[in-house]
């Protein structure tokens, strides 16, 4: 038997497990999918916006893999700081595949970034996704206007959630406390701001279009921002997604006001230089941007002209970033683990039995499906190494070894108990499933009501 640990149960981890058990070349592969959280599915559960039910339904496919007879989900297992070392894992399994994603946000590195009222989009997403580590609850605090920095799909997600009414979110699994706060929201004005041009925005067209279909909000685009982009006049040479984005923006530019309750304004060619303090101090009051212009090579240069956009809430949505896992090599420039075809490189040479897949392998880009070929490549490398890997003696019972080392995993039945508790919570609130937002609640549900 080839015993493999996959660390991380998001899409890349689950697709890796799938590639390992759904192949014929190496029979009898057994995979333990470990996760720090008692719940599986990674960013599909804790990143995909609650109103994106169709994408969330991917959980059904991931579930099938985690219920495969040769795959076991073991949640609430900490690897790295305060938990198991990478060496200990190596002793338990023939191979370990790290699929730990990109756990933190990129920084802007500008003054005022840490002012109260300025948050990373990942903090906001964690909050409305009920992540048990979500630290902040006071996002809106009476704010009437918000600036979202960045024009990727996460920026679109947080903008859309700010613009949705509670009635639209109530049928989703958004946690009850977040629903209450969003129901009381006074935010009426959201400006989403890109440092480059509309033809270089990172969002995808389907997500962009959704902003125009929100019942209580209107989208505003200033044609003056668009014409600065050379590709706006002639988008024919652009990749399809950018061309379609430009067409959607062109359709919105200069639309007459529709008198809707909330206004979403898309701005371009503005790069943030400082988060500003409100008069009186203590909280954000806006963002200072420098006007940019195309540099002719896909980038922009500053023009020396500045514009302040007032806002009582600032969400910085400028991408995720991988964090080093103690015991694993790390490329701080790229925020990834160095590898060749998924084999982790130590001092430039493949380290036997150690692999990587997903965002920690290739960086935080692509949609969920991008993880499939990525995971396949890693699994193929591992399977090609299988004969050599199986020569090493490993634990007969890694589950027992985990317990000896102080871990008390939540297994699949524990996760199913959490799912049942979330359905029950939803019913008690007159809603469908409602996520449990805290560690104590999740672990108590997983252990059948026993507080931990
Ligand atoms: P992203 O797509 O990389 O977008 C990051 C945005 O931040 C870009 O507009 C980027 O501008 C901007 N940015 C970076 N550094 C900046 C700086 N210093 N100042 C100002 N702006 C800066 O990242 P993301 O939105 O976090 O998304 C991560 C991945 O998840 C993407 O692959 C995304 O498609 C995926 N995702 C998909 C969905 C979906 O399919 N519905 C939902 C959410 C996320 P530049 O382009 O100029 O660098």
PDB file of C-alpha atoms in Angstrom, residues 119-402:
ATOM      1  CA  UNK A 119      -9.157  46.029   6.036  1.00  0.00           C
ATOM      2  CA  UNK A 120      -7.853  43.438   3.663  1.00  0.00           C
ATOM      3  CA  UNK A 121     -10.532  41.916   1.478  1.00  0.00           C
ATOM      4  CA  UNK A 122      -9.464  38.526   2.858  1.00  0.00           C
ATOM      5  CA  UNK A 123     -10.527  39.656   6.360  1.00  0.00           C
ATOM      6  CA  UNK A 124     -13.897  40.742   5.008  1.00  0.00           C
ATOM      7  CA  UNK A 125     -14.329  37.527   2.999  1.00  0.00           C
ATOM      8  CA  UNK A 126     -13.404  35.416   6.073  1.00  0.00           C
ATOM      9  CA  UNK A 127     -16.046  37.258   8.088  1.00  0.00           C
ATOM     10  CA  UNK A 128     -18.941  36.786   5.678  1.00  0.00           C
ATOM     11  CA  UNK A 129     -17.798  33.200   5.012  1.00  0.00           C
ATOM     12  CA  UNK A 130     -17.887  32.345   8.772  1.00  0.00           C
ATOM     13  CA  UNK A 131     -14.198  31.386   8.930  1.00  0.00           C
ATOM     14  CA  UNK A 132     -13.550  30.517  12.582  1.00  0.00           C
ATOM     15  CA  UNK A 133     -10.358  32.611  12.576  1.00  0.00           C
ATOM     16  CA  UNK A 134     -12.145  35.745  11.309  1.00  0.00           C
ATOM     17  CA  UNK A 135     -10.922  38.312  13.779  1.00  0.00           C
ATOM     18  CA  UNK A 136     -12.918  41.431  12.973  1.00  0.00           C
ATOM     19  CA  UNK A 137     -16.599  42.128  13.223  1.00  0.00           C
ATOM     20  CA  UNK A 138     -16.827  45.903  13.067  1.00  0.00           C
ATOM     21  CA  UNK A 139     -16.399  46.356   9.322  1.00  0.00           C
ATOM     22  CA  UNK A 140     -19.277  48.615   8.520  1.00  0.00           C
ATOM     23  CA  UNK A 141     -19.600  50.681  11.731  1.00  0.00           C
ATOM     24  CA  UNK A 142     -21.937  53.207  10.201  1.00  0.00           C
ATOM     25  CA  UNK A 143     -19.866  53.655   7.021  1.00  0.00           C
ATOM     26  CA  UNK A 144     -21.768  55.195   4.124  1.00  0.00           C
ATOM     27  CA  UNK A 145     -19.047  54.966   1.508  1.00  0.00           C
ATOM     28  CA  UNK A 146     -16.400  52.386   0.688  1.00  0.00           C
ATOM     29  CA  UNK A 147     -13.357  52.201  -1.548  1.00  0.00           C
ATOM     30  CA  UNK A 148     -12.253  48.798  -2.803  1.00  0.00           C
ATOM     31  CA  UNK A 149      -8.653  48.838  -4.034  1.00  0.00           C
ATOM     32  CA  UNK A 150      -7.979  46.367  -6.863  1.00  0.00           C
ATOM     33  CA  UNK A 151     -10.006  45.094  -9.801  1.00  0.00           C
ATOM     34  CA  UNK A 152      -9.779  41.306  -9.523  1.00  0.00           C
ATOM     35  CA  UNK A 153     -12.568  38.821  -8.827  1.00  0.00           C
ATOM     36  CA  UNK A 154     -12.194  39.169  -5.061  1.00  0.00           C
ATOM     37  CA  UNK A 155     -12.708  42.942  -5.413  1.00  0.00           C
ATOM     38  CA  UNK A 156     -15.863  42.207  -7.412  1.00  0.00           C
ATOM     39  CA  UNK A 157     -17.041  39.745  -4.730  1.00  0.00           C
ATOM     40  CA  UNK A 158     -16.642  42.185  -1.835  1.00  0.00           C
ATOM     41  CA  UNK A 159     -18.167  45.042  -3.853  1.00  0.00           C
ATOM     42  CA  UNK A 160     -21.168  42.878  -4.701  1.00  0.00           C
ATOM     43  CA  UNK A 161     -21.670  41.741  -1.101  1.00  0.00           C
ATOM     44  CA  UNK A 162     -21.570  45.374   0.052  1.00  0.00           C
ATOM     45  CA  UNK A 163     -24.206  46.202  -2.548  1.00  0.00           C
ATOM     46  CA  UNK A 164     -26.584  43.328  -1.893  1.00  0.00           C
ATOM     47  CA  UNK A 165     -29.552  43.773   0.382  1.00  0.00           C
ATOM     48  CA  UNK A 166     -30.132  41.397   3.291  1.00  0.00           C
ATOM     49  CA  UNK A 167     -33.141  39.903   1.494  1.00  0.00           C
ATOM     50  CA  UNK A 168     -30.828  38.710  -1.258  1.00  0.00           C
ATOM     51  CA  UNK A 169     -28.386  37.166   1.215  1.00  0.00           C
ATOM     52  CA  UNK A 170     -30.842  35.592   3.639  1.00  0.00           C
ATOM     53  CA  UNK A 171     -31.376  32.478   1.457  1.00  0.00           C
ATOM     54  CA  UNK A 172     -27.601  31.828   1.445  1.00  0.00           C
ATOM     55  CA  UNK A 173     -25.493  30.221   4.187  1.00  0.00           C
ATOM     56  CA  UNK A 174     -24.025  33.587   5.289  1.00  0.00           C
ATOM     57  CA  UNK A 175     -23.597  33.524   9.093  1.00  0.00           C
ATOM     58  CA  UNK A 176     -26.409  35.090  11.069  1.00  0.00           C
ATOM     59  CA  UNK A 177     -24.274  37.817  12.707  1.00  0.00           C
ATOM     60  CA  UNK A 178     -22.860  38.954   9.348  1.00  0.00           C
ATOM     61  CA  UNK A 179     -26.370  38.961   7.856  1.00  0.00           C
ATOM     62  CA  UNK A 180     -27.525  41.189  10.707  1.00  0.00           C
ATOM     63  CA  UNK A 181     -24.669  43.637  10.155  1.00  0.00           C
ATOM     64  CA  UNK A 182     -25.215  43.696   6.378  1.00  0.00           C
ATOM     65  CA  UNK A 183     -28.953  44.243   6.936  1.00  0.00           C
ATOM     66  CA  UNK A 184     -28.114  47.356   8.973  1.00  0.00           C
ATOM     67  CA  UNK A 185     -25.508  48.541   6.452  1.00  0.00           C
ATOM     68  CA  UNK A 186     -25.662  52.211   5.508  1.00  0.00           C
ATOM     69  CA  UNK A 187     -23.125  51.822   2.691  1.00  0.00           C
ATOM     70  CA  UNK A 188     -24.586  53.508  -0.389  1.00  0.00           C
ATOM     71  CA  UNK A 189     -21.500  54.346  -2.413  1.00  0.00           C
ATOM     72  CA  UNK A 190     -18.772  51.842  -3.369  1.00  0.00           C
ATOM     73  CA  UNK A 191     -15.873  52.788  -5.620  1.00  0.00           C
ATOM     74  CA  UNK A 192     -13.750  49.952  -7.011  1.00  0.00           C
ATOM     75  CA  UNK A 193     -10.423  51.276  -8.225  1.00  0.00           C
ATOM     76  CA  UNK A 194      -7.784  49.813 -10.579  1.00  0.00           C
ATOM     77  CA  UNK A 195      -4.260  51.115 -10.982  1.00  0.00           C
ATOM     78  CA  UNK A 196      -4.142  50.100 -14.655  1.00  0.00           C
ATOM     79  CA  UNK A 197      -6.698  50.372 -17.448  1.00  0.00           C
ATOM     80  CA  UNK A 198     -10.031  48.635 -18.043  1.00  0.00           C
ATOM     81  CA  UNK A 199      -8.481  46.298 -20.626  1.00  0.00           C
ATOM     82  CA  UNK A 200      -6.009  45.072 -17.970  1.00  0.00           C
ATOM     83  CA  UNK A 201      -8.462  44.430 -15.164  1.00  0.00           C
ATOM     84  CA  UNK A 202      -8.173  40.944 -13.656  1.00  0.00           C
ATOM     85  CA  UNK A 203     -11.874  40.239 -13.113  1.00  0.00           C
ATOM     86  CA  UNK A 204     -13.653  37.824 -15.412  1.00  0.00           C
ATOM     87  CA  UNK A 205     -16.623  38.954 -17.502  1.00  0.00           C
ATOM     88  CA  UNK A 206     -19.304  36.823 -15.879  1.00  0.00           C
ATOM     89  CA  UNK A 207     -18.378  38.231 -12.463  1.00  0.00           C
ATOM     90  CA  UNK A 208     -18.213  41.793 -13.831  1.00  0.00           C
ATOM     91  CA  UNK A 209     -21.650  41.499 -15.464  1.00  0.00           C
ATOM     92  CA  UNK A 210     -23.177  40.428 -12.169  1.00  0.00           C
ATOM     93  CA  UNK A 211     -22.524  43.908 -10.782  1.00  0.00           C
ATOM     94  CA  UNK A 212     -24.856  45.305 -13.424  1.00  0.00           C
ATOM     95  CA  UNK A 213     -27.595  42.841 -12.479  1.00  0.00           C
ATOM     96  CA  UNK A 214     -27.914  43.702  -8.781  1.00  0.00           C
ATOM     97  CA  UNK A 215     -31.495  44.734  -8.063  1.00  0.00           C
ATOM     98  CA  UNK A 216     -30.726  47.601  -5.687  1.00  0.00           C
ATOM     99  CA  UNK A 217     -27.588  49.060  -7.232  1.00  0.00           C
ATOM    100  CA  UNK A 218     -26.499  50.913 -10.333  1.00  0.00           C
ATOM    101  CA  UNK A 219     -23.066  50.811 -11.942  1.00  0.00           C
ATOM    102  CA  UNK A 220     -21.320  54.013 -12.917  1.00  0.00           C
ATOM    103  CA  UNK A 221     -18.345  54.167 -15.261  1.00  0.00           C
ATOM    104  CA  UNK A 222     -16.762  57.442 -16.276  1.00  0.00           C
ATOM    105  CA  UNK A 223     -16.026  57.349 -20.033  1.00  0.00           C
ATOM    106  CA  UNK A 224     -13.034  59.644 -19.364  1.00  0.00           C
ATOM    107  CA  UNK A 225     -11.352  56.827 -17.392  1.00  0.00           C
ATOM    108  CA  UNK A 226     -11.884  54.388 -20.235  1.00  0.00           C
ATOM    109  CA  UNK A 227     -10.583  56.405 -23.156  1.00  0.00           C
ATOM    110  CA  UNK A 228      -7.157  56.687 -21.536  1.00  0.00           C
ATOM    111  CA  UNK A 229      -6.748  53.000 -22.394  1.00  0.00           C
ATOM    112  CA  UNK A 230      -5.486  52.538 -25.977  1.00  0.00           C
ATOM    113  CA  UNK A 231      -7.186  49.136 -26.127  1.00  0.00           C
ATOM    114  CA  UNK A 232     -10.532  50.728 -25.306  1.00  0.00           C
ATOM    115  CA  UNK A 233     -10.830  52.275 -28.774  1.00  0.00           C
ATOM    116  CA  UNK A 234      -9.803  49.044 -30.472  1.00  0.00           C
ATOM    117  CA  UNK A 235     -10.134  45.985 -28.223  1.00  0.00           C
ATOM    118  CA  UNK A 236      -9.868  43.548 -31.168  1.00  0.00           C
ATOM    119  CA  UNK A 237      -6.292  42.556 -30.297  1.00  0.00           C
ATOM    120  CA  UNK A 238      -7.086  41.710 -26.674  1.00  0.00           C
ATOM    121  CA  UNK A 239      -7.470  38.222 -25.202  1.00  0.00           C
ATOM    122  CA  UNK A 240     -11.165  37.225 -25.244  1.00  0.00           C
ATOM    123  CA  UNK A 241     -11.824  37.835 -21.545  1.00  0.00           C
ATOM    124  CA  UNK A 242     -10.328  41.344 -21.593  1.00  0.00           C
ATOM    125  CA  UNK A 243     -12.170  42.181 -24.801  1.00  0.00           C
ATOM    126  CA  UNK A 244     -15.488  41.110 -23.282  1.00  0.00           C
ATOM    127  CA  UNK A 245     -14.723  43.097 -20.116  1.00  0.00           C
ATOM    128  CA  UNK A 246     -14.146  46.215 -22.217  1.00  0.00           C
ATOM    129  CA  UNK A 247     -17.410  45.629 -24.078  1.00  0.00           C
ATOM    130  CA  UNK A 248     -19.342  45.387 -20.795  1.00  0.00           C
ATOM    131  CA  UNK A 249     -17.700  48.544 -19.446  1.00  0.00           C
ATOM    132  CA  UNK A 250     -18.363  50.354 -22.703  1.00  0.00           C
ATOM    133  CA  UNK A 251     -22.046  49.484 -22.345  1.00  0.00           C
ATOM    134  CA  UNK A 252     -22.114  51.010 -18.854  1.00  0.00           C
ATOM    135  CA  UNK A 253     -20.082  54.143 -19.607  1.00  0.00           C
ATOM    136  CA  UNK A 254     -22.173  57.251 -19.559  1.00  0.00           C
ATOM    137  CA  UNK A 255     -25.470  55.495 -18.693  1.00  0.00           C
ATOM    138  CA  UNK A 256     -27.911  58.004 -17.220  1.00  0.00           C
ATOM    139  CA  UNK A 257     -28.456  57.755 -13.425  1.00  0.00           C
ATOM    140  CA  UNK A 258     -31.136  55.196 -12.561  1.00  0.00           C
ATOM    141  CA  UNK A 259     -31.906  56.454  -9.070  1.00  0.00           C
ATOM    142  CA  UNK A 260     -31.148  53.104  -7.381  1.00  0.00           C
ATOM    143  CA  UNK A 261     -30.415  52.910  -3.680  1.00  0.00           C
ATOM    144  CA  UNK A 262     -26.720  52.048  -4.032  1.00  0.00           C
ATOM    145  CA  UNK A 263     -24.077  53.207  -6.483  1.00  0.00           C
ATOM    146  CA  UNK A 264     -21.062  51.176  -7.625  1.00  0.00           C
ATOM    147  CA  UNK A 265     -18.463  53.244  -9.424  1.00  0.00           C
ATOM    148  CA  UNK A 266     -15.623  51.600 -11.340  1.00  0.00           C
ATOM    149  CA  UNK A 267     -12.493  53.725 -11.612  1.00  0.00           C
ATOM    150  CA  UNK A 268      -9.267  53.093 -13.527  1.00  0.00           C
ATOM    151  CA  UNK A 269      -5.739  54.495 -13.865  1.00  0.00           C
ATOM    152  CA  UNK A 270      -5.522  55.434 -10.190  1.00  0.00           C
ATOM    153  CA  UNK A 271      -2.852  53.943  -7.949  1.00  0.00           C
ATOM    154  CA  UNK A 272      -3.138  54.184  -4.182  1.00  0.00           C
ATOM    155  CA  UNK A 273      -0.458  56.219  -2.436  1.00  0.00           C
ATOM    156  CA  UNK A 274      -1.952  56.666   1.058  1.00  0.00           C
ATOM    157  CA  UNK A 275      -4.956  55.694   3.124  1.00  0.00           C
ATOM    158  CA  UNK A 276      -6.115  58.964   4.659  1.00  0.00           C
ATOM    159  CA  UNK A 277      -7.265  59.649   8.180  1.00  0.00           C
ATOM    160  CA  UNK A 278     -10.677  61.230   8.655  1.00  0.00           C
ATOM    161  CA  UNK A 279     -10.785  64.748  10.078  1.00  0.00           C
ATOM    162  CA  UNK A 280     -10.829  64.278  13.829  1.00  0.00           C
ATOM    163  CA  UNK A 281      -8.527  61.286  13.441  1.00  0.00           C
ATOM    164  CA  UNK A 282      -8.685  57.692  14.495  1.00  0.00           C
ATOM    165  CA  UNK A 283     -10.348  56.165  11.424  1.00  0.00           C
ATOM    166  CA  UNK A 284     -10.048  56.111   7.656  1.00  0.00           C
ATOM    167  CA  UNK A 285     -11.495  59.044   5.788  1.00  0.00           C
ATOM    168  CA  UNK A 286     -10.480  58.130   2.243  1.00  0.00           C
ATOM    169  CA  UNK A 287      -7.710  57.093  -0.094  1.00  0.00           C
ATOM    170  CA  UNK A 288      -5.255  59.296  -1.976  1.00  0.00           C
ATOM    171  CA  UNK A 289      -4.551  58.032  -5.495  1.00  0.00           C
ATOM    172  CA  UNK A 290      -2.092  59.146  -8.109  1.00  0.00           C
ATOM    173  CA  UNK A 291      -3.475  59.376 -11.618  1.00  0.00           C
ATOM    174  CA  UNK A 292      -1.555  56.998 -13.900  1.00  0.00           C
ATOM    175  CA  UNK A 293      -1.228  56.606 -17.650  1.00  0.00           C
ATOM    176  CA  UNK A 294      -0.213  53.685 -19.851  1.00  0.00           C
ATOM    177  CA  UNK A 295       3.556  53.213 -20.235  1.00  0.00           C
ATOM    178  CA  UNK A 296       3.158  51.462 -23.596  1.00  0.00           C
ATOM    179  CA  UNK A 297       4.368  48.099 -22.205  1.00  0.00           C
ATOM    180  CA  UNK A 298       1.282  46.946 -20.295  1.00  0.00           C
ATOM    181  CA  UNK A 299       2.184  48.899 -17.159  1.00  0.00           C
ATOM    182  CA  UNK A 300       1.489  52.435 -16.020  1.00  0.00           C
ATOM    183  CA  UNK A 301       3.471  55.460 -14.906  1.00  0.00           C
ATOM    184  CA  UNK A 302       2.446  58.131 -12.433  1.00  0.00           C
ATOM    185  CA  UNK A 303       1.448  61.519 -13.779  1.00  0.00           C
ATOM    186  CA  UNK A 304       2.075  63.516 -10.595  1.00  0.00           C
ATOM    187  CA  UNK A 305      -1.623  64.410 -10.391  1.00  0.00           C
ATOM    188  CA  UNK A 306      -3.467  63.208  -7.291  1.00  0.00           C
ATOM    189  CA  UNK A 307      -7.081  62.522  -6.426  1.00  0.00           C
ATOM    190  CA  UNK A 308      -8.579  61.865  -2.981  1.00  0.00           C
ATOM    191  CA  UNK A 309     -11.608  59.603  -2.831  1.00  0.00           C
ATOM    192  CA  UNK A 310     -13.484  59.920   0.465  1.00  0.00           C
ATOM    193  CA  UNK A 311     -14.510  56.661   2.157  1.00  0.00           C
ATOM    194  CA  UNK A 312     -15.355  55.479   5.648  1.00  0.00           C
ATOM    195  CA  UNK A 313     -14.433  51.888   4.779  1.00  0.00           C
ATOM    196  CA  UNK A 314     -11.422  50.740   2.742  1.00  0.00           C
ATOM    197  CA  UNK A 315     -11.067  47.174   1.518  1.00  0.00           C
ATOM    198  CA  UNK A 316      -7.670  46.311   0.043  1.00  0.00           C
ATOM    199  CA  UNK A 317      -8.198  43.587  -2.531  1.00  0.00           C
ATOM    200  CA  UNK A 318      -4.798  43.264  -4.163  1.00  0.00           C
ATOM    201  CA  UNK A 319      -4.348  39.491  -4.161  1.00  0.00           C
ATOM    202  CA  UNK A 320      -3.425  36.650  -1.852  1.00  0.00           C
ATOM    203  CA  UNK A 321       0.051  35.569  -0.828  1.00  0.00           C
ATOM    204  CA  UNK A 322       1.502  32.205   0.229  1.00  0.00           C
ATOM    205  CA  UNK A 323       3.069  31.936   3.685  1.00  0.00           C
ATOM    206  CA  UNK A 324       6.069  29.763   4.555  1.00  0.00           C
ATOM    207  CA  UNK A 325       5.320  26.491   6.326  1.00  0.00           C
ATOM    208  CA  UNK A 326       8.014  25.774   8.936  1.00  0.00           C
ATOM    209  CA  UNK A 327      10.215  22.949   7.682  1.00  0.00           C
ATOM    210  CA  UNK A 328       9.499  23.544   3.985  1.00  0.00           C
ATOM    211  CA  UNK A 329      11.602  25.576   1.572  1.00  0.00           C
ATOM    212  CA  UNK A 330       9.994  28.836   0.434  1.00  0.00           C
ATOM    213  CA  UNK A 331      10.580  31.354  -2.308  1.00  0.00           C
ATOM    214  CA  UNK A 332       9.783  34.700  -0.641  1.00  0.00           C
ATOM    215  CA  UNK A 333       9.711  36.544  -3.975  1.00  0.00           C
ATOM    216  CA  UNK A 334       6.972  34.390  -5.439  1.00  0.00           C
ATOM    217  CA  UNK A 335       5.360  33.327  -2.166  1.00  0.00           C
ATOM    218  CA  UNK A 336       5.513  29.686  -3.295  1.00  0.00           C
ATOM    219  CA  UNK A 337       7.391  26.471  -2.521  1.00  0.00           C
ATOM    220  CA  UNK A 338      10.109  25.769  -5.114  1.00  0.00           C
ATOM    221  CA  UNK A 339       9.328  22.636  -7.128  1.00  0.00           C
ATOM    222  CA  UNK A 340       9.754  20.878 -10.407  1.00  0.00           C
ATOM    223  CA  UNK A 341       6.560  19.328 -11.781  1.00  0.00           C
ATOM    224  CA  UNK A 342       5.237  19.296  -8.183  1.00  0.00           C
ATOM    225  CA  UNK A 343       8.343  17.672  -6.597  1.00  0.00           C
ATOM    226  CA  UNK A 344       9.530  19.963  -3.798  1.00  0.00           C
ATOM    227  CA  UNK A 345      13.101  21.156  -4.327  1.00  0.00           C
ATOM    228  CA  UNK A 346      15.478  21.374  -1.399  1.00  0.00           C
ATOM    229  CA  UNK A 347      18.759  23.058  -2.300  1.00  0.00           C
ATOM    230  CA  UNK A 348      17.798  22.686  -5.945  1.00  0.00           C
ATOM    231  CA  UNK A 349      17.226  18.898  -5.830  1.00  0.00           C
ATOM    232  CA  UNK A 350      13.881  17.040  -5.565  1.00  0.00           C
ATOM    233  CA  UNK A 351      13.238  16.035  -1.963  1.00  0.00           C
ATOM    234  CA  UNK A 352      12.046  12.386  -1.940  1.00  0.00           C
ATOM    235  CA  UNK A 353       8.417  12.023  -0.892  1.00  0.00           C
ATOM    236  CA  UNK A 354       7.588  15.743  -0.695  1.00  0.00           C
ATOM    237  CA  UNK A 355       5.241  17.378  -3.196  1.00  0.00           C
ATOM    238  CA  UNK A 356       3.219  20.512  -3.669  1.00  0.00           C
ATOM    239  CA  UNK A 357       0.063  21.482  -5.595  1.00  0.00           C
ATOM    240  CA  UNK A 358      -2.317  24.421  -5.966  1.00  0.00           C
ATOM    241  CA  UNK A 359      -1.647  28.066  -5.082  1.00  0.00           C
ATOM    242  CA  UNK A 360       1.369  27.272  -2.890  1.00  0.00           C
ATOM    243  CA  UNK A 361       2.880  25.642  -5.998  1.00  0.00           C
ATOM    244  CA  UNK A 362       1.999  28.141  -8.720  1.00  0.00           C
ATOM    245  CA  UNK A 363       0.830  31.304  -6.928  1.00  0.00           C
ATOM    246  CA  UNK A 364      -2.684  32.645  -6.278  1.00  0.00           C
ATOM    247  CA  UNK A 365      -4.073  32.711  -9.805  1.00  0.00           C
ATOM    248  CA  UNK A 366      -6.701  30.947 -11.842  1.00  0.00           C
ATOM    249  CA  UNK A 367     -10.184  29.667 -11.128  1.00  0.00           C
ATOM    250  CA  UNK A 368     -11.056  26.526  -9.170  1.00  0.00           C
ATOM    251  CA  UNK A 369     -10.778  24.327 -12.267  1.00  0.00           C
ATOM    252  CA  UNK A 370      -7.177  25.473 -12.836  1.00  0.00           C
ATOM    253  CA  UNK A 371      -6.283  23.259  -9.878  1.00  0.00           C
ATOM    254  CA  UNK A 372      -7.212  20.096 -11.741  1.00  0.00           C
ATOM    255  CA  UNK A 373      -4.326  19.978 -14.236  1.00  0.00           C
ATOM    256  CA  UNK A 374      -2.020  21.370 -11.548  1.00  0.00           C
ATOM    257  CA  UNK A 375      -2.947  18.529  -9.163  1.00  0.00           C
ATOM    258  CA  UNK A 376      -2.718  15.976 -11.971  1.00  0.00           C
ATOM    259  CA  UNK A 377       0.834  16.999 -12.755  1.00  0.00           C
ATOM    260  CA  UNK A 378       1.868  16.622  -9.104  1.00  0.00           C
ATOM    261  CA  UNK A 379       0.090  13.271  -8.755  1.00  0.00           C
ATOM    262  CA  UNK A 380       1.814  12.011 -11.912  1.00  0.00           C
ATOM    263  CA  UNK A 381       5.228  12.912 -10.455  1.00  0.00           C
ATOM    264  CA  UNK A 382       4.368  11.162  -7.186  1.00  0.00           C
ATOM    265  CA  UNK A 383       3.105   8.035  -8.933  1.00  0.00           C
ATOM    266  CA  UNK A 384       6.223   7.907 -11.099  1.00  0.00           C
ATOM    267  CA  UNK A 385       8.262   7.865  -7.865  1.00  0.00           C
ATOM    268  CA  UNK A 386       6.008   5.293  -6.155  1.00  0.00           C
ATOM    269  CA  UNK A 387       8.355   2.271  -6.333  1.00  0.00           C
ATOM    270  CA  UNK A 388      11.155   4.129  -4.608  1.00  0.00           C
ATOM    271  CA  UNK A 389       8.814   5.729  -2.084  1.00  0.00           C
ATOM    272  CA  UNK A 390       7.293   2.408  -1.011  1.00  0.00           C
ATOM    273  CA  UNK A 391      10.713   0.995  -0.095  1.00  0.00           C
ATOM    274  CA  UNK A 392      10.689   3.163   3.006  1.00  0.00           C
ATOM    275  CA  UNK A 393       9.025   1.781   6.149  1.00  0.00           C
ATOM    276  CA  UNK A 394       6.244   4.064   7.417  1.00  0.00           C
ATOM    277  CA  UNK A 395       3.608   4.001  10.127  1.00  0.00           C
ATOM    278  CA  UNK A 396       1.128   1.089   9.920  1.00  0.00           C
ATOM    279  CA  UNK A 397      -1.554   3.284  11.395  1.00  0.00           C
ATOM    280  CA  UNK A 398      -0.962   7.010  10.769  1.00  0.00           C
ATOM    281  CA  UNK A 399      -4.241   7.850  12.538  1.00  0.00           C
ATOM    282  CA  UNK A 400      -2.930   6.303  15.738  1.00  0.00           C
ATOM    283  CA  UNK A 401       0.411   8.051  15.214  1.00  0.00           C
ATOM    284  CA  UNK A 402      -1.454  11.380  14.881  1.00  0.00           C
TER     285      UNK A 402
END
